[in-house]
mmCIF file of C-alpha atoms in Angstrom:
data_model
loop_
_atom_site.group_PDB
_atom_site.id
_atom_site.type_symbol
_atom_site.label_atom_id
_atom_site.label_comp_id
_atom_site.label_asym_id
_atom_site.label_seq_id
_atom_site.Cartn_x
_atom_site.Cartn_y
_atom_site.Cartn_z
ATOM 1 C CA MET A 168 0.000 0.000 0.000
ATOM 2 C CA ALA A 169 2.789 2.485 0.915
ATOM 3 C CA GLY A 170 4.643 1.706 -2.327
ATOM 4 C CA GLU A 171 1.472 2.280 -4.340
ATOM 5 C CA ARG A 172 0.862 5.608 -2.542
ATOM 6 C CA ARG A 173 4.491 6.689 -3.126
ATOM 7 C CA THR A 174 4.223 5.817 -6.833
ATOM 8 C CA ARG A 175 0.962 7.732 -7.084
ATOM 9 C CA THR A 176 2.537 10.707 -5.282
ATOM 10 C CA ASN A 177 5.548 10.585 -7.604
ATOM 11 C CA SER A 178 3.276 10.308 -10.662
ATOM 12 C CA ARG A 179 1.124 13.136 -9.334
ATOM 13 C CA SER A 180 4.172 15.324 -8.786
ATOM 14 C CA ARG A 181 5.550 14.529 -12.255
ATOM 15 C CA ILE A 182 2.181 15.401 -13.778
ATOM 16 C CA LEU A 183 1.986 18.697 -11.902
ATOM 17 C CA ASP A 184 5.564 19.562 -12.893
ATOM 18 C CA ALA A 185 4.852 18.735 -16.538
ATOM 19 C CA ALA A 186 1.631 20.731 -16.508
ATOM 20 C CA ALA A 187 3.420 23.747 -14.978
ATOM 21 C CA GLU A 188 6.068 23.600 -17.705
ATOM 22 C CA ILE A 189 3.436 23.464 -20.429
ATOM 23 C CA VAL A 190 1.360 26.254 -18.887
ATOM 24 C CA ALA A 191 4.487 28.422 -18.634
ATOM 25 C CA GLU A 192 5.229 27.752 -22.309
ATOM 26 C CA ILE A 193 1.795 28.008 -23.956
ATOM 27 C CA GLY A 194 -0.796 28.820 -21.289
ATOM 28 C CA ALA A 195 -3.474 26.777 -19.583
ATOM 29 C CA GLY A 196 -5.987 27.325 -22.366
ATOM 30 C CA LYS A 197 -3.820 25.501 -24.901
ATOM 31 C CA MET A 198 -2.601 22.806 -22.518
ATOM 32 C CA THR A 199 -3.954 19.347 -23.312
ATOM 33 C CA LEU A 200 -4.042 16.287 -21.110
ATOM 34 C CA ASP A 201 -2.303 14.321 -23.869
ATOM 35 C CA ALA A 202 0.600 16.793 -23.878
ATOM 36 C CA VAL A 203 0.861 16.670 -20.079
ATOM 37 C CA ALA A 204 0.832 12.859 -20.036
ATOM 38 C CA GLU A 205 3.524 12.738 -22.710
ATOM 39 C CA ARG A 206 5.717 15.304 -20.922
ATOM 40 C CA ALA A 207 5.278 13.456 -17.600
ATOM 41 C CA GLY A 208 6.209 10.153 -19.248
ATOM 42 C CA LEU A 209 2.872 8.534 -18.416
ATOM 43 C CA SER A 210 -0.042 7.129 -20.345
ATOM 44 C CA LYS A 211 -3.132 9.277 -20.577
ATOM 45 C CA GLY A 212 -4.841 6.670 -18.403
ATOM 46 C CA GLY A 213 -2.165 7.194 -15.744
ATOM 47 C CA LEU A 214 -2.804 10.912 -15.857
ATOM 48 C CA LEU A 215 -6.573 10.443 -15.678
ATOM 49 C CA TYR A 216 -6.137 8.133 -12.677
ATOM 50 C CA ASN A 217 -4.598 11.070 -10.802
ATOM 51 C CA PHE A 218 -6.606 13.897 -12.391
ATOM 52 C CA PRO A 219 -9.909 12.907 -14.007
ATOM 53 C CA SER A 220 -10.254 16.217 -15.892
ATOM 54 C CA LYS A 221 -8.317 19.248 -17.048
ATOM 55 C CA ASP A 222 -10.084 21.353 -14.391
ATOM 56 C CA ALA A 223 -9.024 18.876 -11.697
ATOM 57 C CA LEU A 224 -5.423 19.186 -12.912
ATOM 58 C CA LEU A 225 -5.601 23.001 -12.984
ATOM 59 C CA GLN A 226 -7.145 23.015 -9.498
ATOM 60 C CA ALA A 227 -4.325 20.812 -8.199
ATOM 61 C CA MET A 228 -1.743 23.125 -9.791
ATOM 62 C CA ILE A 229 -3.231 26.123 -8.016
ATOM 63 C CA GLU A 230 -3.481 24.215 -4.730
ATOM 64 C CA ARG A 231 0.190 23.242 -5.021
ATOM 65 C CA MET A 232 1.184 26.860 -5.676
ATOM 66 C CA VAL A 233 -0.781 27.905 -2.575
ATOM 67 C CA GLU A 234 0.775 25.125 -0.456
ATOM 68 C CA ASP A 235 4.265 26.083 -1.649
ATOM 69 C CA GLY A 236 3.563 29.686 -0.653
ATOM 70 C CA ILE A 237 2.382 28.668 2.814
ATOM 71 C CA THR A 238 5.447 26.443 3.267
ATOM 72 C CA GLU A 239 7.725 29.305 2.225
ATOM 73 C CA ARG A 240 5.899 31.695 4.552
ATOM 74 C CA GLU A 241 6.356 29.402 7.534
ATOM 75 C CA ALA A 242 9.988 28.655 6.641
ATOM 76 C CA SER A 243 10.794 32.368 6.804
ATOM 77 C CA ARG A 244 9.224 32.801 10.248
ATOM 78 C CA SER A 245 12.406 32.187 12.263
ATOM 79 C CA ALA A 246 14.328 34.743 10.184
ATOM 80 C CA HIS A 247 11.759 37.431 11.024
ATOM 81 C CA ALA A 248 10.643 36.381 14.522
ATOM 82 C CA HIS A 249 12.659 39.080 16.291
ATOM 83 C CA ARG A 250 11.345 41.972 14.178
ATOM 84 C CA PRO A 251 8.109 43.940 14.251
ATOM 85 C CA ASN A 252 5.286 43.052 11.861
ATOM 86 C CA VAL A 253 6.500 39.473 11.566
ATOM 87 C CA GLU A 254 3.355 38.221 9.790
ATOM 88 C CA ALA A 255 3.652 40.788 7.017
ATOM 89 C CA ARG A 256 7.356 40.025 6.650
ATOM 90 C CA CYS A 257 6.694 36.289 6.299
ATOM 91 C CA ILE A 258 3.892 36.790 3.798
ATOM 92 C CA ILE A 259 5.953 39.230 1.739
ATOM 93 C CA ALA A 260 9.003 36.922 1.837
ATOM 94 C CA SER A 261 6.825 34.109 0.497
ATOM 95 C CA ASP A 262 5.367 36.294 -2.237
ATOM 96 C CA LEU A 263 8.792 37.500 -3.307
ATOM 97 C CA ALA A 264 10.193 33.959 -3.321
ATOM 98 C CA HIS A 265 7.509 32.929 -5.805
ATOM 99 C CA CYS A 266 7.687 35.800 -8.247
ATOM 100 C CA GLY A 267 10.586 34.590 -10.397
ATOM 101 C CA SER A 268 10.180 34.281 -14.141
ATOM 102 C CA HIS A 269 8.992 30.634 -14.115
ATOM 103 C CA SER A 270 6.389 31.299 -11.410
ATOM 104 C CA ARG A 271 5.327 34.420 -13.283
ATOM 105 C CA ASP A 272 4.972 32.444 -16.510
ATOM 106 C CA VAL A 273 2.883 29.779 -14.799
ATOM 107 C CA ALA A 274 0.663 32.391 -13.114
ATOM 108 C CA SER A 275 0.243 34.282 -16.380
ATOM 109 C CA GLY A 276 -0.550 31.055 -18.183
ATOM 110 C CA MET A 277 -3.224 30.229 -15.622
ATOM 111 C CA LEU A 278 -5.104 33.500 -16.222
ATOM 112 C CA ALA A 279 -6.997 32.139 -19.217
ATOM 113 C CA ALA A 280 -8.183 29.098 -17.287
ATOM 114 C CA ILE A 281 -9.202 31.223 -14.321
ATOM 115 C CA SER A 282 -11.201 33.569 -16.535
ATOM 116 C CA GLU A 283 -13.147 30.577 -17.873
ATOM 117 C CA ASN A 284 -13.564 28.980 -14.446
ATOM 118 C CA PRO A 285 -13.279 31.512 -11.590
ATOM 119 C CA SER A 286 -13.914 28.773 -9.008
ATOM 120 C CA LEU A 287 -10.331 27.626 -9.628
ATOM 121 C CA LEU A 288 -9.274 30.657 -7.566
ATOM 122 C CA GLU A 289 -11.025 29.450 -4.410
ATOM 123 C CA PRO A 290 -7.805 28.184 -2.737
ATOM 124 C CA VAL A 291 -6.138 31.513 -3.534
ATOM 125 C CA ARG A 292 -9.084 33.487 -2.145
ATOM 126 C CA LYS A 293 -8.907 31.453 1.046
ATOM 127 C CA VAL A 294 -5.179 31.966 1.626
ATOM 128 C CA VAL A 295 -5.371 35.687 0.758
ATOM 129 C CA ALA A 296 -8.182 36.105 3.314
ATOM 130 C CA GLU A 297 -6.108 34.210 5.918
ATOM 131 C CA GLU A 298 -3.055 36.344 5.202
ATOM 132 C CA TRP A 299 -5.093 39.543 5.374
ATOM 133 C CA ALA A 300 -6.380 38.486 8.803
ATOM 134 C CA MET A 301 -2.806 37.702 9.893
ATOM 135 C CA MET A 302 -1.655 41.151 8.832
ATOM 136 C CA ARG A 303 -4.592 42.815 10.588
ATOM 137 C CA ALA A 304 -3.311 41.198 13.794
ATOM 138 C CA SER A 305 0.299 42.378 13.348
ATOM 139 C CA ASP A 306 2.052 45.133 15.332
ATOM 140 C CA CYS A 307 0.887 47.798 12.902
ATOM 141 C CA PRO A 308 -1.879 46.580 10.622
ATOM 142 C CA GLU A 309 -1.806 49.706 8.451
ATOM 143 C CA LEU A 310 1.920 49.487 7.738
ATOM 144 C CA SER A 311 1.640 45.774 7.090
ATOM 145 C CA ALA A 312 -1.202 46.371 4.628
ATOM 146 C CA ILE A 313 0.717 49.130 2.821
ATOM 147 C CA ALA A 314 3.815 46.941 2.450
ATOM 148 C CA TRP A 315 1.790 43.921 1.310
ATOM 149 C CA LEU A 316 -0.206 45.947 -1.213
ATOM 150 C CA ALA A 317 3.010 47.446 -2.613
ATOM 151 C CA VAL A 318 4.475 43.957 -3.129
ATOM 152 C CA GLN A 319 1.226 42.757 -4.726
ATOM 153 C CA GLY A 320 1.483 45.699 -7.112
ATOM 154 C CA LEU A 321 5.070 44.823 -8.016
ATOM 155 C CA MET A 322 4.065 41.212 -8.590
ATOM 156 C CA SER A 323 1.101 42.203 -10.776
ATOM 157 C CA LEU A 324 3.278 44.448 -12.922
ATOM 158 C CA ASP A 325 5.766 41.587 -13.262
ATOM 159 C CA MET A 326 3.075 39.029 -14.070
ATOM 160 C CA PHE A 327 1.735 41.132 -16.927
ATOM 161 C CA ALA A 328 5.287 41.959 -18.073
ATOM 162 C CA ILE A 329 4.557 45.693 -17.924
ATOM 163 C CA SER A 330 6.786 46.715 -15.029
ATOM 164 C CA PRO A 331 8.867 49.863 -15.515
ATOM 165 C CA VAL A 332 10.639 49.020 -12.236
ATOM 166 C CA THR A 333 14.335 48.285 -12.747
ATOM 167 C CA PRO A 334 16.094 45.701 -10.573
ATOM 168 C CA GLU A 335 17.812 48.585 -8.785
ATOM 169 C CA ASP A 336 14.483 50.375 -8.233
ATOM 170 C CA ARG A 337 13.014 47.135 -6.913
ATOM 171 C CA GLU A 338 15.878 46.724 -4.460
ATOM 172 C CA HIS A 339 15.337 50.270 -3.159
ATOM 173 C CA ILE A 340 11.565 49.778 -2.904
ATOM 174 C CA LEU A 341 11.938 46.515 -0.971
ATOM 175 C CA ALA A 342 14.499 48.108 1.362
ATOM 176 C CA ALA A 343 12.093 50.992 1.985
ATOM 177 C CA LEU A 344 9.283 48.523 2.726
ATOM 178 C CA ASP A 345 11.563 46.704 5.146
ATOM 179 C CA ARG A 346 12.255 49.996 6.942
ATOM 180 C CA LEU A 347 8.541 50.761 6.932
ATOM 181 C CA LEU A 348 7.817 47.438 8.606
ATOM 182 C CA ASP A 349 10.419 48.237 11.286
ATOM 183 C CA CYS A 350 8.058 50.938 12.514
ATOM 184 C CA ARG A 351 5.401 49.966 14.958
ATOM 185 C CA ALA A 352 2.781 52.557 14.070
ATOM 186 C CA LEU A 353 1.864 55.269 11.625
ATOM 187 C CA PRO A 354 2.225 58.799 12.989
ATOM 188 C CA ALA A 355 -1.023 60.263 14.249
ATOM 189 C CA PRO A 356 -2.766 62.567 11.777
ATOM 190 C CA GLN A 357 -2.203 66.275 12.439
#
């Protein structure tokens, strides 16, 4: 039983990896189950055993991206534990760790599928709501929200490949956000 589960997990992982590669190359709309099975080195029946439909495969891809983000967020916790606004720092670290070109290509490629089936975003909606609640409970919820929204903006510009932000600008912006999160409150309005 354990060997069968391990094989299924390995097959599942290979399928998800293959699907991510294809989505990054041509988008989710053009991805076919046959192409994914071939890239994963499995029969179509083997793919269908793990994912009975294209939507099930796309849903699993999104769930894996969400799980990877949560894992990254928790892994960064010890590095930020001694600083103010730790929740925002962990969330932002996770977001930044997953905004490289491959992740961007996969996310961009998923847009077409999400527009056809918005329910695929449910795991993302859930984690965003959880993270928002975590930030609202941080040392300074307003500063945490500002920093998080700025990073979301950077990521959106990157995802659509329309960012005018240079790598040097990005470095300065992230350093400024880090300094912002070192504060514990916004100054009172005058």
